[in-house]
PDB file of C-alpha atoms and ligand atoms in Angstrom:
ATOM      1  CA  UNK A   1     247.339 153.989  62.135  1.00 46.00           C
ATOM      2  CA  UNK A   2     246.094 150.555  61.064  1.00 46.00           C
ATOM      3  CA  UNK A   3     249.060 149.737  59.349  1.00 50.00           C
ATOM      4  CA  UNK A   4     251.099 149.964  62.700  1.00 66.00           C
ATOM      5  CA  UNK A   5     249.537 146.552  63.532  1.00 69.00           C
ATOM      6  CA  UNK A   6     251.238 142.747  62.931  1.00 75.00           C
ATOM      7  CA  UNK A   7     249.753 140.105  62.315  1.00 70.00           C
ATOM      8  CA  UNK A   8     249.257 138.830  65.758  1.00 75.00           C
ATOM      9  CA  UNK A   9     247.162 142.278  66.738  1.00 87.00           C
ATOM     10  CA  UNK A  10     243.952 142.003  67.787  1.00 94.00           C
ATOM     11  CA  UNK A  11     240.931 143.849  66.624  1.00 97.00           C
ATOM     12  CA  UNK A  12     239.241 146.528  69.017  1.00 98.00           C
ATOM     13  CA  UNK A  13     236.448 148.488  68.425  1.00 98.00           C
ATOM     14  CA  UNK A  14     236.320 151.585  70.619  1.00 98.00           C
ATOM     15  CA  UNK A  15     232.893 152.948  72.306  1.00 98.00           C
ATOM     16  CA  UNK A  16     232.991 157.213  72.885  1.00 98.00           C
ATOM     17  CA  UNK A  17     230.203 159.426  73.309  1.00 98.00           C
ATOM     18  CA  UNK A  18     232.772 162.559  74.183  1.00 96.00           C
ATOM     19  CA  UNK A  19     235.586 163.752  73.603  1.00 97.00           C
ATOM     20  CA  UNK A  20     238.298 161.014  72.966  1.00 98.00           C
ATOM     21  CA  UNK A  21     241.399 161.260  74.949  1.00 98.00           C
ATOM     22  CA  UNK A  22     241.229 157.781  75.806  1.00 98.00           C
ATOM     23  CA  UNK A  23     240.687 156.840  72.598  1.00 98.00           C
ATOM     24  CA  UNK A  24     243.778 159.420  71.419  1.00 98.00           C
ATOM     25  CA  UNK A  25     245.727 156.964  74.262  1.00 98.00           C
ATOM     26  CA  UNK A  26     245.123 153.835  72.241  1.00 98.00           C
ATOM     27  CA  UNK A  27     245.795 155.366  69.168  1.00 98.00           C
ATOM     28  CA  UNK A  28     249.164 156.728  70.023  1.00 98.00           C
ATOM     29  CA  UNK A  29     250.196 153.215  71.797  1.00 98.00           C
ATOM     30  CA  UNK A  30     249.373 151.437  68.787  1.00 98.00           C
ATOM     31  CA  UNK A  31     250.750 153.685  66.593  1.00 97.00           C
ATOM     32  CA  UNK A  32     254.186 153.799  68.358  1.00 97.00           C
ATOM     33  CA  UNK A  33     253.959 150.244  68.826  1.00 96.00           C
ATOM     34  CA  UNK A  34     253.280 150.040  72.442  1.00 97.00           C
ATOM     35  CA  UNK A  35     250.384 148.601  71.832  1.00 97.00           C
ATOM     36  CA  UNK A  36     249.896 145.700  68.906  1.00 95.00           C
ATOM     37  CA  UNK A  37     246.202 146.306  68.226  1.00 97.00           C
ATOM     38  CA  UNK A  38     244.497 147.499  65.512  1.00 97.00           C
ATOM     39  CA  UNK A  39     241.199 149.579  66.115  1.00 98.00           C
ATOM     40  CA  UNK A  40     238.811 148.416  63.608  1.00 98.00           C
ATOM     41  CA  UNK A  41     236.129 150.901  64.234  1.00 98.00           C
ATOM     42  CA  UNK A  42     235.162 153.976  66.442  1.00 98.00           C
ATOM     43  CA  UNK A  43     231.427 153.859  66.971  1.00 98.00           C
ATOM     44  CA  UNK A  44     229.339 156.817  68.685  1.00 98.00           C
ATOM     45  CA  UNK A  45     225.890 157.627  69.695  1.00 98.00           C
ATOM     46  CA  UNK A  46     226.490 160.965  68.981  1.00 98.00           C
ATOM     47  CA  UNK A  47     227.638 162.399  65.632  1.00 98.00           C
ATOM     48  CA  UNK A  48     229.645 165.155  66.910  1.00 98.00           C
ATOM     49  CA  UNK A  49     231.568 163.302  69.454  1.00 98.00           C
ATOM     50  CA  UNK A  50     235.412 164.918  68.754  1.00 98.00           C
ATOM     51  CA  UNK A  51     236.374 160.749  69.502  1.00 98.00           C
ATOM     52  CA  UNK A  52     234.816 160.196  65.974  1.00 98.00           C
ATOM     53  CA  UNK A  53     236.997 163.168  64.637  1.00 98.00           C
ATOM     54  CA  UNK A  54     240.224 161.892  66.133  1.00 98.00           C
ATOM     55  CA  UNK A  55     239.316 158.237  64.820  1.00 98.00           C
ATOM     56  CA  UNK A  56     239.064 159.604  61.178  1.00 98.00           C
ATOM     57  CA  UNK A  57     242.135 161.396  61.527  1.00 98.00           C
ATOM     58  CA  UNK A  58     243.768 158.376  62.092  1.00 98.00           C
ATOM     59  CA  UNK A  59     242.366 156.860  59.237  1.00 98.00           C
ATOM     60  CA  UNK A  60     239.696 154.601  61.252  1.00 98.00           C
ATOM     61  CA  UNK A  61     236.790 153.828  60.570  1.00 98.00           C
ATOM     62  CA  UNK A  62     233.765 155.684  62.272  1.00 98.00           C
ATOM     63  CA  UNK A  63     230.014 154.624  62.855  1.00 98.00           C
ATOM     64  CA  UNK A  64     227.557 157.152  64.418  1.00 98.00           C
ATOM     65  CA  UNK A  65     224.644 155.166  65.461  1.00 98.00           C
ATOM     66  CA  UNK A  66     222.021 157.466  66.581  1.00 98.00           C
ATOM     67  CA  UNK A  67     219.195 157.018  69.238  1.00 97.00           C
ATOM     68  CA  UNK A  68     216.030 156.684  67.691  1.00 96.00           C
ATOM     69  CA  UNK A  69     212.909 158.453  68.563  1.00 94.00           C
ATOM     70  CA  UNK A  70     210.365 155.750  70.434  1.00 94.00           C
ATOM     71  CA  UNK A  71     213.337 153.385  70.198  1.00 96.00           C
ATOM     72  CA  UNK A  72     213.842 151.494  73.748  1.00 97.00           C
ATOM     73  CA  UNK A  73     217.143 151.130  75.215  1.00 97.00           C
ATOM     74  CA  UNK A  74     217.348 147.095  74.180  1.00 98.00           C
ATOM     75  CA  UNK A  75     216.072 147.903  70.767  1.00 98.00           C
ATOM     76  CA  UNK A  76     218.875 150.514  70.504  1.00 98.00           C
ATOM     77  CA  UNK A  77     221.760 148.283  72.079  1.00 98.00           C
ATOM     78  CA  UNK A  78     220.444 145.280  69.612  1.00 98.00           C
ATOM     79  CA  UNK A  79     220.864 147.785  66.521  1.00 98.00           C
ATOM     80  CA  UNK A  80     224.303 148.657  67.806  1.00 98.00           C
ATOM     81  CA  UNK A  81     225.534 144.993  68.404  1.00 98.00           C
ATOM     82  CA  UNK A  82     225.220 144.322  65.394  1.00 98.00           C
ATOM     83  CA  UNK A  83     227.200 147.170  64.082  1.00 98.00           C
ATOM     84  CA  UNK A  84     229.716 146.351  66.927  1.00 98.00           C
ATOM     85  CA  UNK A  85     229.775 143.015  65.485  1.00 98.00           C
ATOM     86  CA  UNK A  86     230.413 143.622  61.698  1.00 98.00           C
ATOM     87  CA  UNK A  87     233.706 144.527  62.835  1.00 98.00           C
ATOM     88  CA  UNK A  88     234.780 140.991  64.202  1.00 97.00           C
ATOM     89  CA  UNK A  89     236.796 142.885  67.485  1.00 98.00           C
ATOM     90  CA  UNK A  90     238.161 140.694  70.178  1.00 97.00           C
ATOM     91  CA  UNK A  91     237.838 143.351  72.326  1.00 98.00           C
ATOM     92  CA  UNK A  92     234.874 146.284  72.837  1.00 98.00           C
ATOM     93  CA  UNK A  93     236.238 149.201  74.977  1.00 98.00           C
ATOM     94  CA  UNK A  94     234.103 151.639  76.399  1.00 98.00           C
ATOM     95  CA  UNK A  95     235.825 154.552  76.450  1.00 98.00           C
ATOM     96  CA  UNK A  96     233.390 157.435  77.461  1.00 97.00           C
ATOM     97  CA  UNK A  97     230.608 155.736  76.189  1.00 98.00           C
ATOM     98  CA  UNK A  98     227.829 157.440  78.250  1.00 96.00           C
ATOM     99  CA  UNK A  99     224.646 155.095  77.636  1.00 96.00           C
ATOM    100  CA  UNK A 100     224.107 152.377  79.802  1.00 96.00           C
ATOM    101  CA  UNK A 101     224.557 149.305  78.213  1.00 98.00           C
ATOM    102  CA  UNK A 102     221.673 146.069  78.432  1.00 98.00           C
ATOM    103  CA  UNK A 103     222.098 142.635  77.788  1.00 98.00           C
ATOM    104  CA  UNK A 104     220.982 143.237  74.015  1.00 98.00           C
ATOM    105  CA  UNK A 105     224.622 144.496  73.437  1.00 98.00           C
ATOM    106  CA  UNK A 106     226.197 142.700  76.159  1.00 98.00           C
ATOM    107  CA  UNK A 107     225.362 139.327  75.340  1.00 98.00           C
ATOM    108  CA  UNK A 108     227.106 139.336  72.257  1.00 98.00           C
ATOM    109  CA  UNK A 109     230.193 140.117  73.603  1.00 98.00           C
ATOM    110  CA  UNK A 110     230.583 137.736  76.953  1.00 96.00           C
ATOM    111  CA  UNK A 111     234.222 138.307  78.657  1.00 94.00           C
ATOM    112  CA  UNK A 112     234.789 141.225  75.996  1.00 97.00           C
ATOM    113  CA  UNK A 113     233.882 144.557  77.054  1.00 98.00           C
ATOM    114  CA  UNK A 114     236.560 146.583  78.972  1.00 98.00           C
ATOM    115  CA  UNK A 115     235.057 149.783  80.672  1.00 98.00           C
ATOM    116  CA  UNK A 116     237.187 152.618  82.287  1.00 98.00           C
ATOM    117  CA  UNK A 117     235.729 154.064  84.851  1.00 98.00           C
ATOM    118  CA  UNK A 118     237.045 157.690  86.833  1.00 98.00           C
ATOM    119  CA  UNK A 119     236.960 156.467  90.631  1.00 98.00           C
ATOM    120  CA  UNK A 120     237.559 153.079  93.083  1.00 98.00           C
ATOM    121  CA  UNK A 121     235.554 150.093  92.550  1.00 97.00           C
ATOM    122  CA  UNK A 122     232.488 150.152  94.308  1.00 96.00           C
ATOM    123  CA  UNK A 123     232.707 154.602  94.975  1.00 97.00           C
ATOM    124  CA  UNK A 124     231.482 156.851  92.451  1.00 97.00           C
ATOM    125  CA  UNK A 125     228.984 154.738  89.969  1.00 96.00           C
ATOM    126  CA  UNK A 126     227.867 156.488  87.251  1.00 95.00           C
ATOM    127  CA  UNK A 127     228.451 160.297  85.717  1.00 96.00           C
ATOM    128  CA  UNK A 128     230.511 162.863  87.414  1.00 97.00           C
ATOM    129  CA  UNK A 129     232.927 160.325  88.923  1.00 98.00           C
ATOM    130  CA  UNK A 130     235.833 163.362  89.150  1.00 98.00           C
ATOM    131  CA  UNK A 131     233.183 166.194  90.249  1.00 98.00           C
ATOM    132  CA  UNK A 132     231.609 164.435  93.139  1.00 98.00           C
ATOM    133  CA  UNK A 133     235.222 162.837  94.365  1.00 98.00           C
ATOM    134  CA  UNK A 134     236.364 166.686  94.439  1.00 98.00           C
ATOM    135  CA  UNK A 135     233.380 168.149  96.331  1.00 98.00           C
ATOM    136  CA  UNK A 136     234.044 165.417  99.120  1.00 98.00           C
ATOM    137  CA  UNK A 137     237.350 165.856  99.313  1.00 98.00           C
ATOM    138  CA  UNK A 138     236.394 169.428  99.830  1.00 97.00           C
ATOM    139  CA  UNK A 139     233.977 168.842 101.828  1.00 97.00           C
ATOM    140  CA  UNK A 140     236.449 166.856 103.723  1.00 97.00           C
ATOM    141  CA  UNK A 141     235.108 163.827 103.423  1.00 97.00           C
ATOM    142  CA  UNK A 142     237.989 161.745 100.997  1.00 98.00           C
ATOM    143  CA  UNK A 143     241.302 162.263 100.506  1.00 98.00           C
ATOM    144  CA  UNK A 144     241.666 160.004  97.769  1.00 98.00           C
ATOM    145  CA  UNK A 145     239.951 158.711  94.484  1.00 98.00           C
ATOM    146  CA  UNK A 146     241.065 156.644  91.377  1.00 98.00           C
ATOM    147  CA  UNK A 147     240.923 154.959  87.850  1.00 98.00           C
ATOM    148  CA  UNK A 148     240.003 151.641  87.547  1.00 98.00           C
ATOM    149  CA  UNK A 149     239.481 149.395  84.360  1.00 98.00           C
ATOM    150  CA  UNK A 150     236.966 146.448  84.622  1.00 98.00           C
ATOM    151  CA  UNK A 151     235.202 143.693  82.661  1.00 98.00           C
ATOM    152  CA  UNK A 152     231.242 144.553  82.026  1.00 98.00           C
ATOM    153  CA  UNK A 153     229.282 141.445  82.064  1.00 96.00           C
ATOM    154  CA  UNK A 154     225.803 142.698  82.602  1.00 94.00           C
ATOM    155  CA  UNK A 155     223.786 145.576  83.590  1.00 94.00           C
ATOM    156  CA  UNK A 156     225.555 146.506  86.864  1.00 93.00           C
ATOM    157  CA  UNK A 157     226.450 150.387  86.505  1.00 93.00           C
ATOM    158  CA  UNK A 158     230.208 150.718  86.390  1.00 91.00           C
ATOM    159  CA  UNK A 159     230.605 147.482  88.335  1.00 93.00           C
ATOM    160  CA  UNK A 160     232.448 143.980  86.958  1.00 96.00           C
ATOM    161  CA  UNK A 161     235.388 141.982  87.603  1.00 97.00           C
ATOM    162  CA  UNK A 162     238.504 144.608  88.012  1.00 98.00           C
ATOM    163  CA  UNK A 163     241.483 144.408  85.915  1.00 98.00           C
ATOM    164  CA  UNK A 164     243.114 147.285  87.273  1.00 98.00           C
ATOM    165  CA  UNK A 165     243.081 149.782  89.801  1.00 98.00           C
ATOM    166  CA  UNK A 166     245.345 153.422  90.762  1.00 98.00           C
ATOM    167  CA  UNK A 167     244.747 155.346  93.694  1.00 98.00           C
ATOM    168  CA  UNK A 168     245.048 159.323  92.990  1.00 98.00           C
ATOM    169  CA  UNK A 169     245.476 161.048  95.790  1.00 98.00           C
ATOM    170  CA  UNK A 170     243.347 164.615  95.813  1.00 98.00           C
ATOM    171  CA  UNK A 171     245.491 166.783  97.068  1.00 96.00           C
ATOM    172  CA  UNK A 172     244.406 169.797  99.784  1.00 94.00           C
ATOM    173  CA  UNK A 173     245.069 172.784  97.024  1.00 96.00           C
ATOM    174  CA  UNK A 174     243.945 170.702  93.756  1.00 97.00           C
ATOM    175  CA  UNK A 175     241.174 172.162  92.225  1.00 98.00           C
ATOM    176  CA  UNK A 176     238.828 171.026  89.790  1.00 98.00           C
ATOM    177  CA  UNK A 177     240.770 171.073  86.778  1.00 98.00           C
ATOM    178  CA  UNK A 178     243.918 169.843  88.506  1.00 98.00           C
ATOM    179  CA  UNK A 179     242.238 166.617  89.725  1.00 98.00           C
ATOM    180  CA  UNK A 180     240.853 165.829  86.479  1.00 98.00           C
ATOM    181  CA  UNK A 181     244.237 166.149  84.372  1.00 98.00           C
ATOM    182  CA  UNK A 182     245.825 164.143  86.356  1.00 98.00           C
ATOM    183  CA  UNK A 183     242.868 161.462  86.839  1.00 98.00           C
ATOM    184  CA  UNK A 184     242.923 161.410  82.392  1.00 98.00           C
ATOM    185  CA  UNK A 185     247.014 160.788  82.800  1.00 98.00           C
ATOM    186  CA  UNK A 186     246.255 158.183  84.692  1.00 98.00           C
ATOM    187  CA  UNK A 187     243.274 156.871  82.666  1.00 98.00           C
ATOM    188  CA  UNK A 188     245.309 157.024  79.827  1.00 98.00           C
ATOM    189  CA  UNK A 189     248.409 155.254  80.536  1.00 98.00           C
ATOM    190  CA  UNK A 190     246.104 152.590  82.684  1.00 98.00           C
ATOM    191  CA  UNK A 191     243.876 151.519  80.413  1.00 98.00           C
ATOM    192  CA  UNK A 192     246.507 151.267  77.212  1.00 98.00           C
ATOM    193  CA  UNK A 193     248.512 149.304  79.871  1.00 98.00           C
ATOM    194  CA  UNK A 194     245.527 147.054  80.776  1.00 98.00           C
ATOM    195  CA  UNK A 195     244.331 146.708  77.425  1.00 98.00           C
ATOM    196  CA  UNK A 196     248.196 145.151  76.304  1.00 97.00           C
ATOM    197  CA  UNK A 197     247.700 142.293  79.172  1.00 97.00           C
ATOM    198  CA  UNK A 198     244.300 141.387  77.952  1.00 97.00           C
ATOM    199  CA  UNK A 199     245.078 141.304  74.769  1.00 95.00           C
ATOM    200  CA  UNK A 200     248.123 139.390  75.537  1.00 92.00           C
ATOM    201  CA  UNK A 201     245.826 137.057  77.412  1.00 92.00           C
ATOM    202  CA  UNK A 202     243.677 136.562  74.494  1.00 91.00           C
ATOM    203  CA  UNK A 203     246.398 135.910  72.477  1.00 87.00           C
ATOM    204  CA  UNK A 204     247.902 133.587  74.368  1.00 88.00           C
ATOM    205  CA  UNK A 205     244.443 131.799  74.585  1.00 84.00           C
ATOM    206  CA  UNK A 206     244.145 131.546  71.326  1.00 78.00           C
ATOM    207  CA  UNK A 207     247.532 130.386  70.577  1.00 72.00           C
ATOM    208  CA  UNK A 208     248.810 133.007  68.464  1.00 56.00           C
ATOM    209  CA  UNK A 209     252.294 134.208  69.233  1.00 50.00           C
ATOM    210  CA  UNK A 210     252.349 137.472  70.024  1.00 43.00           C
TER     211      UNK A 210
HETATM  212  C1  GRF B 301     236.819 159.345  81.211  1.00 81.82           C
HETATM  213  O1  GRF B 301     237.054 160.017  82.408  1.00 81.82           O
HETATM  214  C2  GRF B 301     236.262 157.957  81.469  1.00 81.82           C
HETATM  215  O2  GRF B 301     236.770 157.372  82.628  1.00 81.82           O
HETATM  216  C3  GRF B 301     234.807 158.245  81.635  1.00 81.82           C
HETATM  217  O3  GRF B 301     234.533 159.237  80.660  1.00 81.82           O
HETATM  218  C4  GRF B 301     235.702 160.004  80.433  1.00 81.82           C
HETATM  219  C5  GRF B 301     235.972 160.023  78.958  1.00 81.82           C
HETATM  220  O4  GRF B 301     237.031 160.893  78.612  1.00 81.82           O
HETATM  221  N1  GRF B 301     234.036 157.025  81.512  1.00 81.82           N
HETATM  222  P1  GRF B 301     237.537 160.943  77.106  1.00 81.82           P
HETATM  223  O5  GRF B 301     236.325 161.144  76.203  1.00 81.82           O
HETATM  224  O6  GRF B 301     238.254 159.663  76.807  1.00 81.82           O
HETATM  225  O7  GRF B 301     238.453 162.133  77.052  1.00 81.82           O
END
């Protein structure tokens, strides 16, 4: 997978506490060189996250930094900043990472961390994004929900400037599992998709010729 990259590709280091699709997104874009990035690192809180098996099946390298017992949240985000950091990435993406993040992490990364998020800026904060949207629309209270991808600059829960948005309309007959495949198609080709113009951005900022 690494060896997909040019020179010109920047260095990501991917945040997942689950499963990994998103991450399996990146992976393929890069791979078939729709995306010119390299992912330096997979990192996870927990050790049997399948993102960390996909990563080393791809040859990437994988950190599993684990909670600590007594260890506060800033302690913890410190300790992982600095393995975050090791890996030199121009971009952090959060891609079902499920631990609120505090300045400790986020300060060392100003303008650099790229969460995805399962609903419409400013509906759904937090877990169960694609549940709750579903039991409204049920309940008949929304017709429609979304994906968007946004900058995290501090604390705010699923909250920062937006890069990009998609609407997904929840349809009358969708159930559960219907609304949530098609939510992770849209994650997936959104955030590879917003991740190439931010990259592209940085490149361009940095005067490399992409
Ligand atoms: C995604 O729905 C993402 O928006 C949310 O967590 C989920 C992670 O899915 N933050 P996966 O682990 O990438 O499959």
């Amino acid at each position: 997978m690494r060896s997909s990259a040019t020179p010109s590709a920047r260095r990501i280091v991917v945040l997942a506490s689950g499963t990994g699709s998103n991450l399996q997104a990146i992976l393929d874009a890069i791979a078939e060189r729709r995306l010119d990035a390299e992912v330096v690192a997979v990192v996870s809180d927990r050790s049997d996250a399948l993102a960390l098996q996909r990563a080393a099946a791809a040859g990437v390298p994988t950190v599993h930094v684990g909670v600590h017992t007594d260890e506060t949240r800033s302690d913890y985000d410190a300790r992982l900043a600095d393995v975050v950091a090791g890996f030199g990435p121009d971009v952090v993406v959060l891609a079902g990472w499920m631990r609120l993040l505090t300045m400790s992490f986020l300060g060392w990364f100003p303008d650099r961390v790229v969460n995805l998020h399962p609903a419409l800026p400013g509906e759904l904060p937090g877990t169960r994004a694609v549940v709750r949207a579903w039991q409204e629309a049920m309940a008949g209270e929304r017709t429609r929900t979304g994906v968007m991808v946004h900058l995290v600059p501090d604390e705010g829960v699923d909250d920062g400037p937006v890069l990009a948005v998609e609407e997904v309309t929840i349809r009358p007959d969708d159930t559960l599992e219907s609304l949530t495949d098609r939510i992770h198609q849209v994650e997936h080709r959104l955030l590879v998709h917003t991740l190439s113009s931010v990259l592209t951005a940085l490149s361009a900022q940095k005067g490399v010729t992409a």
